[in-house]
Amino acid sequence: MTRSYENYIGGEFVSSSVHHDVENPATHEVIGTTPDADADTVGAAVAAARAAQPAWERLPAIERANHLREIAAALRTQRERFAQIIVQEQGKTQGLAQVEVDFTADYIDYMAEWARRIEGEVIPSDRPNETILLMRKPLGVVAGILPWNFPFFLIARKMAPALLTGNTIVIKPSEETPINAFEFARLVSETSLPAGVFNLVGGRGSVAGEALISNPDVDLISFTGSVAVGSHIMQTAGKNLTRVNLELGGKAPAIVLRDADLDLAAKAIWDSRVINTGQVCNCAEKVYVEDEVHDALVERLTVLFEGTRYGDPSAEAELDMGPLINAAGLAKVEGLVARAIEDGCTLVTGGARADTESGYHYQPTILTNADSTMEIMAKETFGPVLPIQRVSGLDEAIELANASEYGLTSSVFTRDISSALRAARELQYGETYINRENFEAMQGFHAGRKKSGIGGADGKHGLLEFTETHVVYIAG
Ligand code: NAD
């Protein structure tokens, strides 16, 4: 049965004249139809958020936190239903979809915990009898624009810190995965959250997205997605001098040194390449391995890649990965692998579309003999493909890793504390995982350098991005 949805504006579901079908990427079955907001509808959502903001800001932070907790609690009562929607809409495995839903509820609660902890400052004055106060205030109206790869969690990553700090929000989900967001709006509409504090508009980037990023009444555009769209948003936002927070793509290097625990490294790198079918911004997209352990690592990785269980996640519970998100994603991965082989890579395993009845499936693929001049070592692949390059040691690995246009995450496998610390000092990345899988914590700070973004999310530093300062000088 297909489900039908409408934009959620000012606490009401407002019917739209244009809709689009959403398909399951594993079966191509249409699973729902969601609205495509036009510019006027987006304008109405921003106006509703603006109208609701002053009263929301005036509520004590602990009351705003209580609204967030109510949403998290309601979500927990429907955790399996939401996971099922994500499985069908995005092609995530059942286990990972459940992790996404549970992490989302925990994240909302985590942000609520900050209610009593956002403090201002008292700054010493140069004058007698003067007090200088630095206050933290909300920005106003936030536009949250989401990608499709962690569509549900990303709602919370934008909404929870924005609302806790006294902002109101308009969310636009990806046109690929809007259903989970519209179901979330339904859940929010059944809580006591005041109307207009949370708004949701569907639609394409070229229409609904453009209307949001060019609206002068938006105070912050918090965007997660590709470098190309992030760059365009920054240019458009420049016209109104709207603040931007950009979480963009990556090409995370995994550095494996000769003293590494190779079983641990192989497992973490394999996990990282098949989780969400390789469509994760922070996961290892390429390996630099020290010569002496190259063959031993490739041998371990090959066993793991060839043992990967994949298929239709709606039909099978115990899978390691599902399909890619759409035909364009599959064609992109196919093209990158074909050109890598033309460029001189050796295909160890995989290298083709998977032989499944339907769905955008690609085989888990290992390529060796990669080198840094190749496209496959430079461009984000977003698929279950791992190119591997030999290096002479840590010096070369760091030099090559830092030559990237991206700077989101990186990982290092070594038993030597000095090598680990040196990598941590010298890698030009927002995050480095040492001897562990690629996954950030909600209390950390997920922030890219270079073309991977501006600003960051999570923890205290992520929360403060939704505030601005106001300094007050009090004489006498
Ligand atoms: P995308 O840039 O194609 O789309 C993201 C969102 O932007 C969608 O909602 C889309 O409708 C919207 N959009 C497109 N054109 C727009 C425009 N002109 N104006 C306003 N909005 C517009 O990205 P995607 O394919 O959905 O997501 C994959 C990308 O996201 C990858 O590059 C991945 O690395 C990145 N990502 C980064 C992080 C991070 O934390 N750094 C997390 C997840 C995904």
Tab-separated table of N, CA, C and O in Angstrom, residues 42-54 56-57 137-144 158 162-163 165-171 196-199 212 215-222 242-244 465-466 468:
chain	number	residue	atom	x	y	z
A	42	VAL	N	7.356	27.186	0.480
A	42	VAL	CA	8.567	27.298	1.316
A	42	VAL	C	8.543	28.630	2.071
A	42	VAL	O	8.854	28.688	3.270
A	43	GLY	N	8.129	29.690	1.371
A	43	GLY	CA	8.030	31.014	2.026
A	43	GLY	C	7.065	30.960	3.204
A	43	GLY	O	7.329	31.533	4.276
A	44	ALA	N	5.961	30.245	3.035
A	44	ALA	CA	4.970	30.134	4.119
A	44	ALA	C	5.564	29.372	5.307
A	44	ALA	O	5.298	29.707	6.473
A	45	ALA	N	6.386	28.363	5.025
A	45	ALA	CA	7.002	27.590	6.115
A	45	ALA	C	8.000	28.461	6.887
A	45	ALA	O	8.054	28.419	8.131
A	46	VAL	N	8.778	29.261	6.163
A	46	VAL	CA	9.738	30.150	6.837
A	46	VAL	C	8.972	31.188	7.658
A	46	VAL	O	9.340	31.485	8.808
A	47	ALA	N	7.874	31.708	7.101
A	47	ALA	CA	7.076	32.708	7.834
A	47	ALA	C	6.481	32.091	9.105
A	47	ALA	O	6.438	32.736	10.169
A	48	ALA	N	6.043	30.844	9.023
A	48	ALA	CA	5.478	30.168	10.207
A	48	ALA	C	6.563	29.982	11.268
A	48	ALA	O	6.312	30.178	12.473
A	49	ALA	N	7.758	29.616	10.820
A	49	ALA	CA	8.868	29.445	11.768
A	49	ALA	C	9.224	30.780	12.412
A	49	ALA	O	9.485	30.860	13.622
A	50	ARG	N	9.204	31.835	11.613
A	50	ARG	CA	9.519	33.179	12.145
A	50	ARG	C	8.476	33.598	13.177
A	50	ARG	O	8.811	34.105	14.251
A	51	ALA	N	7.212	33.362	12.863
A	51	ALA	CA	6.143	33.795	13.767
A	51	ALA	C	6.220	33.055	15.106
A	51	ALA	O	5.923	33.623	16.163
A	52	ALA	N	6.642	31.785	15.067
A	52	ALA	CA	6.661	30.981	16.296
A	52	ALA	C	7.913	31.243	17.141
A	52	ALA	O	7.948	30.882	18.326
A	53	GLN	N	8.942	31.851	16.547
A	53	GLN	CA	10.250	31.891	17.216
A	53	GLN	C	10.297	32.723	18.513
A	53	GLN	O	10.846	32.245	19.520
A	54	PRO	N	9.727	33.958	18.532
A	54	PRO	CA	9.898	34.753	19.771
A	54	PRO	C	9.345	34.060	21.015
A	54	PRO	O	9.998	34.034	22.060
A	56	TRP	N	8.902	30.871	21.458
A	56	TRP	CA	9.716	29.670	21.713
A	56	TRP	C	10.995	30.069	22.444
A	56	TRP	O	11.407	29.428	23.409
A	57	GLU	N	11.601	31.155	22.008
A	57	GLU	CA	12.846	31.635	22.646
A	57	GLU	C	12.596	32.040	24.096
A	57	GLU	O	13.458	31.861	24.961
A	137	LYS	N	22.557	33.707	22.431
A	137	LYS	CA	21.163	33.823	21.992
A	137	LYS	C	20.921	32.976	20.752
A	137	LYS	O	21.870	32.711	19.996
A	138	PRO	N	19.679	32.600	20.517
A	138	PRO	CA	19.391	31.852	19.281
A	138	PRO	C	19.581	32.737	18.055
A	138	PRO	O	19.539	33.963	18.151
A	139	LEU	N	19.752	32.097	16.908
A	139	LEU	CA	19.919	32.853	15.663
A	139	LEU	C	18.570	33.302	15.121
A	139	LEU	O	18.460	34.358	14.511
A	140	GLY	N	17.544	32.467	15.276
A	140	GLY	CA	16.208	32.801	14.768
A	140	GLY	C	15.608	31.626	14.042
A	140	GLY	O	15.206	30.644	14.662
A	141	VAL	N	15.617	31.689	12.700
A	141	VAL	CA	15.024	30.606	11.894
A	141	VAL	C	16.147	29.829	11.200
A	141	VAL	O	16.987	30.413	10.512
A	142	VAL	N	16.141	28.529	11.393
A	142	VAL	CA	17.151	27.654	10.774
A	142	VAL	C	16.494	26.880	9.623
A	142	VAL	O	15.376	26.397	9.753
A	143	ALA	N	17.218	26.795	8.499
A	143	ALA	CA	16.799	25.900	7.401
A	143	ALA	C	17.703	24.682	7.460
A	143	ALA	O	18.930	24.815	7.405
A	144	GLY	N	17.131	23.494	7.584
A	144	GLY	CA	17.923	22.253	7.620
A	144	GLY	C	17.699	21.492	6.320
A	144	GLY	O	16.568	21.095	6.020
A	158	LYS	N	19.932	18.324	13.058
A	158	LYS	CA	19.622	19.741	12.805
A	158	LYS	C	18.619	20.254	13.845
A	158	LYS	O	18.786	21.316	14.426
A	162	ALA	N	19.006	23.035	17.290
A	162	ALA	CA	18.346	24.294	16.894
A	162	ALA	C	17.245	24.636	17.895
A	162	ALA	O	17.185	25.760	18.412
A	163	LEU	N	16.388	23.662	18.201
A	163	LEU	CA	15.249	23.942	19.080
A	163	LEU	C	15.689	24.162	20.528
A	163	LEU	O	15.180	25.040	21.216
A	165	THR	N	18.289	25.526	21.634
A	165	THR	CA	18.875	26.859	21.827
A	165	THR	C	17.888	27.982	21.510
A	165	THR	O	18.274	29.153	21.526
A	166	GLY	N	16.632	27.646	21.178
A	166	GLY	CA	15.615	28.698	21.020
A	166	GLY	C	15.336	29.105	19.590
A	166	GLY	O	14.644	30.103	19.349
A	167	ASN	N	15.873	28.370	18.624
A	167	ASN	CA	15.548	28.626	17.219
A	167	ASN	C	14.317	27.820	16.831
A	167	ASN	O	13.992	26.807	17.473
A	168	THR	N	13.684	28.215	15.742
A	168	THR	CA	12.683	27.366	15.101
A	168	THR	C	13.284	26.868	13.786
A	168	THR	O	14.331	27.364	13.355
A	169	ILE	N	12.634	25.892	13.155
A	169	ILE	CA	13.309	25.248	12.020
A	169	ILE	C	12.339	24.879	10.892
A	169	ILE	O	11.169	24.586	11.142
A	170	VAL	N	12.886	24.937	9.671
A	170	VAL	CA	12.202	24.365	8.491
A	170	VAL	C	13.157	23.319	7.930
A	170	VAL	O	14.297	23.627	7.585
A	171	ILE	N	12.693	22.076	7.866
A	171	ILE	CA	13.522	20.984	7.333
A	171	ILE	C	13.078	20.659	5.913
A	171	ILE	O	11.883	20.585	5.643
A	196	GLY	N	4.479	25.646	14.508
A	196	GLY	CA	5.435	26.532	13.827
A	196	GLY	C	6.877	26.363	14.265
A	196	GLY	O	7.786	26.875	13.622
A	197	VAL	N	7.101	25.653	15.375
A	197	VAL	CA	8.484	25.482	15.858
A	197	VAL	C	9.237	24.510	14.947
A	197	VAL	O	10.407	24.710	14.623
A	198	PHE	N	8.535	23.461	14.506
A	198	PHE	CA	9.126	22.484	13.572
A	198	PHE	C	8.252	22.447	12.320
A	198	PHE	O	7.044	22.216	12.403
A	199	ASN	N	8.870	22.694	11.163
A	199	ASN	CA	8.134	22.679	9.891
A	199	ASN	C	8.890	21.792	8.916
A	199	ASN	O	10.131	21.699	8.984
A	212	LEU	N	14.534	27.928	-0.149
A	212	LEU	CA	14.987	28.030	1.254
A	212	LEU	C	16.296	28.813	1.360
A	212	LEU	O	16.448	29.685	2.215
A	215	ASN	N	16.002	32.618	0.782
A	215	ASN	CA	15.023	33.370	1.585
A	215	ASN	C	15.773	34.255	2.605
A	215	ASN	O	16.490	33.751	3.460
A	216	PRO	N	15.584	35.589	2.519
A	216	PRO	CA	16.333	36.475	3.431
A	216	PRO	C	15.900	36.356	4.889
A	216	PRO	O	16.580	36.887	5.774
A	217	ASP	N	14.789	35.674	5.137
A	217	ASP	CA	14.316	35.544	6.516
A	217	ASP	C	14.863	34.288	7.207
A	217	ASP	O	14.486	33.986	8.333
A	218	VAL	N	15.750	33.571	6.513
A	218	VAL	CA	16.420	32.419	7.137
A	218	VAL	C	17.732	32.927	7.749
A	218	VAL	O	18.484	33.663	7.116
A	219	ASP	N	17.996	32.546	8.995
A	219	ASP	CA	19.198	33.058	9.686
A	219	ASP	C	20.378	32.105	9.609
A	219	ASP	O	21.524	32.520	9.795
A	220	LEU	N	20.116	30.818	9.431
A	220	LEU	CA	21.208	29.834	9.296
A	220	LEU	C	20.751	28.745	8.337
A	220	LEU	O	19.656	28.196	8.498
A	221	ILE	N	21.618	28.429	7.363
A	221	ILE	CA	21.357	27.257	6.508
A	221	ILE	C	22.287	26.164	7.006
A	221	ILE	O	23.511	26.285	6.914
A	222	SER	N	21.699	25.119	7.578
A	222	SER	CA	22.499	23.990	8.047
A	222	SER	C	22.302	22.875	7.035
A	222	SER	O	21.220	22.292	6.936
A	242	THR	N	23.593	35.205	4.749
A	242	THR	CA	23.029	34.207	5.665
A	242	THR	C	24.148	33.271	6.114
A	242	THR	O	24.985	32.866	5.301
A	243	ARG	N	24.159	32.949	7.402
A	243	ARG	CA	25.178	32.010	7.894
A	243	ARG	C	24.997	30.630	7.279
A	243	ARG	O	23.853	30.221	7.045
A	244	VAL	N	26.107	29.933	7.118
A	244	VAL	CA	26.014	28.555	6.638
A	244	VAL	C	26.777	27.623	7.573
A	244	VAL	O	27.763	28.017	8.200
A	465	GLU	N	26.941	26.341	17.481
A	465	GLU	CA	26.801	26.875	16.118
A	465	GLU	C	25.381	27.401	15.864
A	465	GLU	O	25.136	28.110	14.906
A	466	PHE	N	24.442	27.015	16.718
A	466	PHE	CA	23.058	27.473	16.555
A	466	PHE	C	22.784	28.714	17.416
A	466	PHE	O	21.638	29.094	17.597
A	468	GLU	N	24.183	32.846	18.686
A	468	GLU	CA	25.098	33.960	18.453
A	468	GLU	C	25.330	34.686	19.772
A	468	GLU	O	24.581	34.505	20.728
